[in-house]
C-alpha cells in the first residue's frame, strides 16, 4: 500500500542514491517549477511599489524577497475595491451552479450508464457535443436568452449558464464512475424489494460519493475561474465576480496595480485551495472509480 | 475638481446657450419648477472605461447623483477595462438590451452606426457652444449627415522623454526630424537608454505610433475613393526600411512583446529614454513622486518633458485616442439619455472633469485649449494643442468599417513588425497590400 | 441471501419487450401503484432522469448553438443580421493568411502542450504515488496552478516574461546561464513556446491528480511480480502501468484537448496574438474579427472551424473508450 506502484525503489540494496536521483530530485523540480510563480506573486503582493520597477539586471533587484514588506496592497484591495463582495458573489455563484450541475450530471450519468432506453446514444452524444462550441462565440446569442429571461445583472445569469459547460463534464465523469460499480448491487437491492429509484438513490449514490466529490470540485473550480460570461452578463459593481472585478478595477488604461492585483489573485484562490485540501484525499479515491473500464 | 453642489441657476446657464429657446430638456423642467417628466424609477445606465486618471473618475462618480436629482431618474456609472468594451457592446447590440449610453472609442461610431441613436441635436449644440469640434472628431462621430455619438475627449499622444539623458548626448531640444531622432536614439541606446515603442498587438500604443510613422513618410492605406489600395508605394517601403534601421539602432528590441503598459513601466524604471504615450507616464510620476527616481536619485517627474512627433519627409502627423458617448438605439430612455449628455458635456460639468484630468485627456473642441488649467504645468503644455494634428485610420479614405478591420487585425503594425523580424521591407509591404485588398474589396 | 423467484407479471399491456423490461421486478411489484410501476420501466426512468439536463441545456444552449452555427453562414455584423451566404465565410477564411497561421499555431500549441502535460503529469503522478512525509500537502499544493483564476495567473506570467523585468531572466542570469536577456515573448518561435509553457504549467496538475487516482488502482503485486522476473522500471511502466492507465489517460486527454484547442484567455492576455500573429489561435483570431471588427459571421466561422476536427477527435476517443471499457 505504501506506494509500491510506480517507478524505482521497492528494493532495498543501493536504494538510497536511486531514491535521490529518481524521486527527490524530480519531485523537487516539480514542486519548485509549479509553485515558484506563486511564491513570486506572494512576494509581489507584499512588496512596496517602489521596489517593483527594478529592471532585471539592476543591482538592487531582489525579485524573490523584500526587506520592507507591507500590507498596503491587501488593505487597498479590501477598502478601495469591492473585493469582499466579489468573493462572496463568486462563492455563491460557484456553489449553486456546481450543485445544479452535479444534480443534473448525477441523474444523467446514471441514466446513460445504467439504463437502456431509446435515444440514449443520441442524447449522450448531444450533451457532449454542446461542449465543443467555444464560449467566446456562445456568449453573443446567449445574451439574447439572458435578455428574454430577464436575468441580466443578476447572479442567476451565471448560475443558469455555467451548467451548460459543467453538465457535460459532470455527466461524463459520473458515467465513467457508475460503470465501475457492479450491476449486481442494484439487482440485489431490487430483488429485496427496492424500486429502481430507491436502489439508485439509497444504494448506488452513496457508493458514488467520491466521484460526486471529484466532479463537484472540478466544477467549482471552473465556475470560479470563468471570465467572459461574467464580464458580459453582469454590470453593477456589486454583482461582479472576482476575475472580472479585479481585472476591471486594478488595470486602468495602461497602468497595472501589481501589488493589489497579485494580492487579489492569491486571495481569490484561497477558498478553492482550502476546499481542495480538505477533499483531496477523497477526491483522489473518487477518480479511481471513474477510470476503471 | 471642485464639484459644486447643484445650483439651479447655474444649471440653466450651462444649457441655456446650447438650447436657446428650449422648453424641453433640463432647463425647461427647472424653469417650470415642475417634477421631471420622466417616469418614476427610470434608470439610466452609463458604461465607460476605467479612466487612467482616478481623480477624473471620482469627479464623474460625484456627478452621477447630481444628474440623478436633476433628471429625476437614477443614473448609474459602470466602468470596465477599455479592452472589454467591445465585448459588452457586441452582446448589448445583439440582444437589444444593455447600457443606455456607452463610451465609444476610435471610430466605433462608424462601426456600429446603425445601432446608435441620432444625437445630432446634442452634438451640434455642444460643439457650437464650445468653439467647434476638431475636424477629426467630427469625422469620427458624424456618419453621413447624422451624428452617431457626441465627442467627449481626446487622449493625446506625445513623446515623453528624459530631459537629462537627451542633454547628455547633446540634444538640448527634442529632435525635429526622424533622422535626427534616430541619431540621438543611437547615442542613447549605446549608453543603455534606448527609445521604447511597442510593435505588438496592443489596443492603443501600437497603432498610435506606427500609423503616424507611416504617414510621416507619405504612406497611406487607400486613396480618397476609399477603394484603391495605396499602401504599396515607394513612400511606404521607405518608411519600412527606415523603421528597421531605427529599431535596430535606437530602440529597445523587447518592444515586440510590449503591450500598452510596458512602455510606462520601462520609462518609469529608467530603462528607456523616450516613448510616445498619453500623459499617463508623467501623471503617474506626479502621483507617486517618491516612488520613481532617476538613476541619479532625482525625482523622475522633474526629468520628464513632452514633445510632438518628429517630422518625416511628408510632415508631422499624429493618431490620437478619441472618446465619445453614444446613445444606444435599443435604449428605451433615449430622450433622457440625450438630456443627460447635454448636461454632462456642458461647460460646467465637463470643466470639472477636464481639470481633474490635468491634461491627460483634452477637450474635443478648441475652446479647451484656452483654459487656465494649462498654465499650471508647463510640462503638459504640448498636449494642449496636440489634437490639432489628428489624422484618422483609413487615410486617405473615411474612417469606416474597413479601416476598423485593418486596425483590429493590426495589419499596419505587423507590416513593420514583420520587417523588423527580418522580412524584406518590400515583401512585408506586399503582404500588407494583399491583406488590405481583401478588406477593401 | 436467498433469491425469490420473480412473480409472473400481472396485467400490463405490451409484448415481449415490455415483459423484458419488467422482468426483474421486485417481489411486491403488483402492490405498486401505477406511477411507481411506470418508474420501474427502464425507458421511462431513463428519460425522466435526463429531463433536468435536457431542459437546462435545451433552454440555454440549444438556441445559442444553432444561432452560432447560423451566424457563421451569414454575413452578419454587429447590429445587422446580414444575409445567408452558405459556406462563403469558410472559404474566405480558408484563404486568409492570418487564419492559416492561426490554424498552424493552434495545432502546434495543442499538440505540444498535450504531450507535455501528459508526460509531466504522468511523471508527477508516479512520484506522488509514493508515501512520503508531507504527501498530503504536496498533493494539494500541486493543484494551485489549476485553481488560480486563469486571467490573474496569466498576468503574473506576463510580468515574469517581461523584457524589462523578467524574474526568469534574472534567475538564469544569476545562475550564469545567460548573458543577454531571453526574448520570451519577443521572438516569434520563443513566444509560441512561452505560451505553451504557461499552458503546460496550468494544465499539468489536472493530469497529475487524475492519473494519480488511476495509479492507485494498479495492483502493486503486478509490479512486484514483474520486478522479480527481472523487468526494469521502464519496462514495468510501459508494459503494466501504461496499458492499465489507458482508459484514464484517454478521458483526461479528451477533455484537455478540447479545452486547449479552444484556449483564449491565456494567449489574449500574454500576447494578443502577436508578435505579428506568431501566437494567434483560433479563439483569439475569432475574437479579433468578431468582436473588435464587428464581423460576426466571419468570427463565428473561425470559432467553428475547430468544430469538425474536435468532433472527429471526440468520436474517435468515445469509440475507443467504449471499446476499452468492454461490454
Short mmCIF file of C-alpha atoms in Angstrom, two decimals, chain C:
data_model
loop_
_atom_site.label_atom_id
_atom_site.label_comp_id
_atom_site.label_asym_id
_atom_site.label_seq_id
_atom_site.Cartn_x
_atom_site.Cartn_y
_atom_site.Cartn_z
CA UNK C 1 -29.39 -14.13 0.74
CA UNK C 2 -31.95 -16.28 -0.98
CA UNK C 3 -33.37 -15.19 -4.22
CA UNK C 4 -37.06 -15.28 -4.56
CA UNK C 5 -38.39 -16.16 -7.93
CA UNK C 6 -39.90 -13.24 -9.71
CA UNK C 7 -43.67 -13.45 -9.77
CA UNK C 8 -45.28 -13.65 -13.11
CA UNK C 9 -46.31 -10.26 -14.30
CA UNK C 10 -49.90 -9.44 -13.64
CA UNK C 11 -51.77 -7.31 -16.09
CA UNK C 12 -49.84 -4.84 -18.17
CA UNK C 13 -50.17 -4.26 -21.83
CA UNK C 14 -47.49 -4.85 -24.33
CA UNK C 15 -45.50 -7.64 -25.75
CA UNK C 16 -42.17 -9.24 -25.20
CA UNK C 17 -40.15 -6.07 -24.77
CA UNK C 18 -42.44 -4.83 -22.11
CA UNK C 19 -42.08 -8.07 -20.32
CA UNK C 20 -38.35 -7.96 -20.68
CA UNK C 21 -38.15 -4.53 -19.11
CA UNK C 22 -40.31 -5.52 -16.27
CA UNK C 23 -38.78 -8.94 -15.98
CA UNK C 24 -36.75 -8.41 -12.85
CA UNK C 25 -39.46 -6.78 -10.84
CA UNK C 26 -39.11 -6.70 -7.12
CA UNK C 27 -41.14 -9.06 -5.11
CA UNK C 28 -44.14 -6.99 -4.43
CA UNK C 29 -44.44 -5.43 -7.83
CA UNK C 30 -48.13 -5.94 -8.03
CA UNK C 31 -48.57 -3.93 -4.89
CA UNK C 32 -47.13 -0.84 -6.52
CA UNK C 33 -49.26 1.95 -7.79
CA UNK C 34 -49.30 2.80 -11.49
CA UNK C 35 -46.87 5.69 -11.05
CA UNK C 36 -44.33 3.57 -9.25
CA UNK C 37 -44.71 0.90 -11.88
CA UNK C 38 -44.05 3.47 -14.53
CA UNK C 39 -40.86 4.48 -12.79
CA UNK C 40 -39.74 0.91 -12.79
CA UNK C 41 -39.72 0.92 -16.52
CA UNK C 42 -36.14 1.42 -17.58
CA UNK C 43 -37.11 3.54 -20.50
CA UNK C 44 -39.34 5.87 -18.54
CA UNK C 45 -36.88 6.25 -15.73
CA UNK C 46 -34.08 6.84 -18.17
CA UNK C 47 -35.96 9.63 -19.85
CA UNK C 48 -37.03 11.20 -16.61
CA UNK C 49 -33.53 11.24 -15.25
CA UNK C 50 -32.39 13.07 -18.32
CA UNK C 51 -35.12 15.65 -18.13
CA UNK C 52 -33.34 18.19 -15.91
CA UNK C 53 -30.27 18.07 -18.11
CA UNK C 54 -32.19 18.23 -21.34
CA UNK C 55 -34.33 21.10 -20.09
CA UNK C 56 -31.40 23.14 -18.83
CA UNK C 57 -29.27 22.55 -21.88
CA UNK C 58 -32.24 22.92 -24.17
CA UNK C 59 -33.16 26.29 -22.71
CA UNK C 60 -29.71 27.72 -22.56
CA UNK C 61 -27.59 26.13 -25.18
CA UNK C 62 -29.78 24.78 -27.93
CA UNK C 63 -30.68 28.16 -29.33
CA UNK C 64 -27.19 29.69 -28.94
CA UNK C 65 -25.61 26.66 -30.53
CA UNK C 66 -27.90 26.84 -33.54
CA UNK C 67 -27.59 30.62 -33.73
CA UNK C 68 -23.81 30.34 -33.52
CA UNK C 69 -23.73 27.95 -36.43
CA UNK C 70 -26.21 30.11 -38.31
CA UNK C 71 -24.06 33.21 -37.80
CA UNK C 72 -21.15 31.51 -39.50
CA UNK C 73 -23.29 31.01 -42.58
CA UNK C 74 -24.32 34.64 -42.93
CA UNK C 75 -22.70 37.97 -43.50
CA UNK C 76 -23.84 39.16 -40.08
CA UNK C 77 -22.13 42.11 -38.47
CA UNK C 78 -22.91 43.70 -35.13
CA UNK C 79 -26.35 45.23 -35.44
CA UNK C 80 -27.00 43.81 -38.87
CA UNK C 81 -28.26 40.25 -39.39
CA UNK C 82 -26.85 40.11 -42.88
CA UNK C 83 -27.84 37.59 -45.47
CA UNK C 84 -27.35 33.90 -45.95
CA UNK C 85 -24.06 33.10 -47.58
CA UNK C 86 -23.77 29.37 -47.35
CA UNK C 87 -20.18 28.36 -46.82
CA UNK C 88 -18.64 31.57 -48.20
CA UNK C 89 -17.23 32.62 -44.86
CA UNK C 90 -15.42 29.35 -44.51
CA UNK C 91 -13.98 29.66 -47.98
CA UNK C 92 -12.88 33.19 -47.23
CA UNK C 93 -11.09 32.35 -44.04
CA UNK C 94 -9.52 29.30 -45.60
CA UNK C 95 -7.67 31.66 -47.92
CA UNK C 96 -6.83 34.12 -45.19
CA UNK C 97 -3.13 34.11 -44.38
CA UNK C 98 -3.70 35.10 -40.77
CA UNK C 99 -6.22 32.28 -40.36
CA UNK C 100 -3.77 29.82 -41.82
CA UNK C 101 -1.18 30.98 -39.34
CA UNK C 102 -3.68 30.70 -36.50
CA UNK C 103 -4.59 27.18 -37.60
CA UNK C 104 -0.97 26.13 -37.68
CA UNK C 105 -0.35 27.74 -34.28
CA UNK C 106 -3.37 26.08 -32.72
CA UNK C 107 -2.38 22.63 -33.86
CA UNK C 108 1.21 23.05 -32.72
CA UNK C 109 0.06 24.60 -29.46
CA UNK C 110 -2.38 21.80 -28.70
CA UNK C 111 -0.11 19.00 -29.77
CA UNK C 112 2.96 20.11 -27.84
CA UNK C 113 1.03 21.22 -24.79
CA UNK C 114 -0.89 17.96 -24.60
CA UNK C 115 2.20 15.81 -24.93
CA UNK C 116 3.92 17.99 -22.36
CA UNK C 117 1.07 17.87 -19.91
CA UNK C 118 0.63 14.15 -20.33
CA UNK C 119 4.29 13.33 -19.91
CA UNK C 120 4.90 15.63 -16.99
CA UNK C 121 1.56 14.78 -15.44
CA UNK C 122 2.25 11.09 -15.64
CA UNK C 123 5.71 11.51 -14.20
CA UNK C 124 4.44 13.64 -11.35
CA UNK C 125 1.63 11.17 -10.69
CA UNK C 126 4.13 8.37 -10.40
CA UNK C 127 6.20 10.43 -7.99
CA UNK C 128 3.20 11.39 -5.90
CA UNK C 129 2.07 7.81 -5.72
CA UNK C 130 4.69 7.05 -3.16
CA UNK C 131 4.40 7.54 0.50
CA UNK C 132 6.45 10.37 1.91
CA UNK C 133 6.25 12.98 4.58
CA UNK C 134 4.11 15.93 3.59
CA UNK C 135 2.45 13.93 0.84
CA UNK C 136 -0.93 15.41 1.51
CA UNK C 137 0.33 18.97 1.48
CA UNK C 138 2.32 18.46 -1.68
CA UNK C 139 -0.59 16.83 -3.47
CA UNK C 140 -2.89 19.68 -2.56
CA UNK C 141 -0.38 22.37 -3.46
CA UNK C 142 0.29 20.85 -6.86
CA UNK C 143 -3.23 21.83 -7.78
CA UNK C 144 -2.67 25.55 -7.27
CA UNK C 145 -1.93 26.44 -10.92
CA UNK C 146 -5.29 24.98 -11.82
CA UNK C 147 -7.11 26.79 -9.02
CA UNK C 148 -5.87 30.32 -9.54
CA UNK C 149 -8.19 32.26 -11.86
CA UNK C 150 -6.57 31.93 -15.25
CA UNK C 151 -6.73 35.58 -16.09
CA UNK C 152 -4.82 36.51 -12.94
CA UNK C 153 -2.11 33.88 -13.10
CA UNK C 154 -1.55 34.80 -16.72
CA UNK C 155 -0.84 38.39 -15.67
CA UNK C 156 1.73 37.09 -13.26
CA UNK C 157 3.39 35.17 -16.06
CA UNK C 158 3.27 38.24 -18.26
CA UNK C 159 5.31 40.07 -15.72
CA UNK C 160 7.68 37.15 -15.37
CA UNK C 161 8.26 37.21 -19.12
CA UNK C 162 8.53 41.00 -19.31
CA UNK C 163 11.60 42.01 -21.33
CA UNK C 164 12.49 44.70 -18.81
CA UNK C 165 11.72 42.98 -15.53
CA UNK C 166 11.68 39.26 -16.10
CA UNK C 167 12.42 37.31 -12.96
CA UNK C 168 13.18 34.34 -15.18
CA UNK C 169 15.92 36.26 -16.90
CA UNK C 170 17.20 37.40 -13.54
CA UNK C 171 17.39 33.83 -12.28
CA UNK C 172 19.05 32.50 -15.39
CA UNK C 173 21.50 35.37 -15.39
CA UNK C 174 22.45 34.86 -11.78
CA UNK C 175 22.94 31.17 -12.32
CA UNK C 176 25.26 32.06 -15.15
CA UNK C 177 23.22 30.53 -17.94
CA UNK C 178 22.68 33.67 -19.96
CA UNK C 179 24.36 36.99 -20.54
CA UNK C 180 21.73 38.80 -22.54
CA UNK C 181 18.06 38.53 -21.94
CA UNK C 182 15.90 35.86 -23.47
CA UNK C 183 13.11 37.24 -25.60
CA UNK C 184 10.35 35.13 -24.08
CA UNK C 185 7.57 36.89 -25.88
CA UNK C 186 9.59 38.90 -28.35
CA UNK C 187 10.87 36.24 -30.65
CA UNK C 188 8.06 34.58 -32.63
CA UNK C 189 9.15 31.00 -32.04
CA UNK C 190 10.03 31.70 -28.44
CA UNK C 191 6.65 33.39 -27.94
CA UNK C 192 4.74 30.33 -29.06
CA UNK C 193 6.96 28.27 -26.80
CA UNK C 194 6.28 30.57 -23.88
CA UNK C 195 2.53 30.38 -24.19
CA UNK C 196 2.79 26.61 -24.48
CA UNK C 197 4.89 26.64 -21.33
CA UNK C 198 2.24 28.53 -19.40
CA UNK C 199 -0.45 26.20 -20.70
CA UNK C 200 1.53 23.20 -19.54
CA UNK C 201 2.13 24.81 -16.16
CA UNK C 202 -1.55 25.47 -15.74
CA UNK C 203 -2.85 22.14 -17.04
CA UNK C 204 -0.37 19.62 -15.75
CA UNK C 205 -1.91 19.41 -12.26
CA UNK C 206 -5.19 18.27 -13.75
CA UNK C 207 -3.43 15.38 -15.46
CA UNK C 208 -1.27 14.58 -12.46
CA UNK C 209 -4.03 14.29 -9.93
CA UNK C 210 -6.31 12.38 -12.25
CA UNK C 211 -3.61 9.95 -13.28
CA UNK C 212 -2.59 9.59 -9.65
CA UNK C 213 -6.05 8.30 -8.87
CA UNK C 214 -5.71 5.83 -11.68
CA UNK C 215 -2.34 4.69 -10.45
CA UNK C 216 -3.78 3.84 -7.10
CA UNK C 217 -5.90 1.16 -8.66
CA UNK C 218 -2.94 -0.61 -10.19
CA UNK C 219 -2.25 -3.65 -8.12
CA UNK C 220 1.24 -3.40 -6.62
CA UNK C 221 1.62 -7.15 -6.79
CA UNK C 222 1.79 -6.89 -10.55
CA UNK C 223 4.82 -4.69 -10.25
CA UNK C 224 6.47 -6.90 -7.69
CA UNK C 225 5.96 -9.97 -9.81
CA UNK C 226 7.38 -8.25 -12.83
CA UNK C 227 10.34 -6.97 -10.85
CA UNK C 228 11.07 -10.43 -9.63
CA UNK C 229 11.05 -11.54 -13.24
CA UNK C 230 13.74 -9.00 -13.94
CA UNK C 231 11.82 -6.25 -15.67
CA UNK C 232 13.35 -2.76 -15.46
CA UNK C 233 11.42 0.19 -14.14
CA UNK C 234 10.80 1.48 -17.63
CA UNK C 235 9.56 -1.90 -18.83
CA UNK C 236 7.29 -2.15 -15.86
CA UNK C 237 5.86 1.24 -16.63
CA UNK C 238 5.40 0.64 -20.31
CA UNK C 239 4.02 -2.90 -20.05
CA UNK C 240 1.93 -2.69 -16.91
CA UNK C 241 1.19 0.83 -15.80
CA UNK C 242 0.59 2.45 -19.14
CA UNK C 243 -1.92 -0.08 -20.53
CA UNK C 244 -3.84 -0.17 -17.27
CA UNK C 245 -3.98 3.59 -17.18
CA UNK C 246 -5.01 3.96 -20.78
CA UNK C 247 -8.72 4.49 -20.09
CA UNK C 248 -7.95 7.27 -17.60
CA UNK C 249 -5.44 8.77 -19.94
CA UNK C 250 -7.95 8.88 -22.72
CA UNK C 251 -10.65 10.54 -20.63
CA UNK C 252 -8.32 13.18 -19.31
CA UNK C 253 -6.71 13.79 -22.67
CA UNK C 254 -10.10 14.15 -24.32
CA UNK C 255 -11.19 16.93 -22.03
CA UNK C 256 -7.83 18.61 -22.11
CA UNK C 257 -7.53 18.60 -25.89
CA UNK C 258 -10.93 20.18 -26.30
CA UNK C 259 -10.12 22.90 -23.80
CA UNK C 260 -6.68 23.56 -25.24
CA UNK C 261 -7.99 23.82 -28.79
CA UNK C 262 -10.42 26.48 -27.63
CA UNK C 263 -7.94 28.28 -25.40
CA UNK C 264 -8.44 32.01 -25.39
CA UNK C 265 -7.63 33.78 -22.15
CA UNK C 266 -4.01 32.77 -21.98
CA UNK C 267 -2.86 33.97 -25.36
CA UNK C 268 -5.12 37.01 -25.31
CA UNK C 269 -3.54 38.27 -22.11
CA UNK C 270 0.05 37.30 -22.85
CA UNK C 271 0.49 38.45 -26.42
CA UNK C 272 -2.84 39.37 -28.00
CA UNK C 273 -1.85 37.03 -30.79
CA UNK C 274 1.44 38.80 -31.55
CA UNK C 275 4.19 39.42 -32.26
CA UNK C 276 2.99 39.62 -35.85
CA UNK C 277 0.45 36.82 -35.46
CA UNK C 278 3.02 34.36 -34.18
CA UNK C 279 0.82 33.22 -31.33
CA UNK C 280 -2.68 33.71 -32.72
CA UNK C 281 -5.01 30.81 -32.04
CA UNK C 282 -8.45 30.13 -33.48
CA UNK C 283 -10.16 31.60 -30.45
CA UNK C 284 -8.10 34.78 -30.28
CA UNK C 285 -8.37 35.40 -34.00
CA UNK C 286 -12.10 34.76 -33.92
CA UNK C 287 -12.44 37.25 -31.11
CA UNK C 288 -10.42 39.81 -33.00
CA UNK C 289 -12.57 39.52 -36.09
CA UNK C 290 -15.90 39.06 -34.43
CA UNK C 291 -15.72 41.46 -31.53
CA UNK C 292 -13.09 44.01 -32.42
CA UNK C 293 -14.08 44.38 -36.05
CA UNK C 294 -17.74 43.51 -35.65
CA UNK C 295 -17.70 40.86 -38.37
CA UNK C 296 -19.79 38.29 -36.52
CA UNK C 297 -20.25 35.96 -39.46
CA UNK C 298 -16.57 35.52 -40.14
CA UNK C 299 -15.71 35.39 -36.46
CA UNK C 300 -18.22 32.62 -35.96
CA UNK C 301 -16.75 30.75 -38.89
CA UNK C 302 -13.28 30.91 -37.35
CA UNK C 303 -14.65 29.76 -33.99
CA UNK C 304 -16.39 26.84 -35.59
CA UNK C 305 -13.50 25.95 -37.84
CA UNK C 306 -12.33 23.77 -34.97
CA UNK C 307 -15.65 22.05 -34.63
CA UNK C 308 -15.35 19.28 -37.26
CA UNK C 309 -11.85 18.41 -36.06
CA UNK C 310 -12.94 18.31 -32.44
CA UNK C 311 -15.98 16.29 -33.34
CA UNK C 312 -13.86 13.67 -35.06
CA UNK C 313 -11.47 13.54 -32.12
CA UNK C 314 -14.39 13.14 -29.75
CA UNK C 315 -15.96 10.37 -31.80
CA UNK C 316 -12.69 8.50 -32.06
CA UNK C 317 -12.00 8.76 -28.37
CA UNK C 318 -15.58 7.86 -27.47
CA UNK C 319 -15.34 4.79 -29.64
CA UNK C 320 -12.02 3.86 -28.11
CA UNK C 321 -13.24 4.31 -24.55
CA UNK C 322 -16.33 2.30 -25.20
CA UNK C 323 -14.23 -0.44 -26.65
CA UNK C 324 -11.66 -0.42 -23.87
CA UNK C 325 -14.25 -0.31 -21.16
CA UNK C 326 -15.61 -3.52 -22.55
CA UNK C 327 -19.18 -4.57 -22.95
#
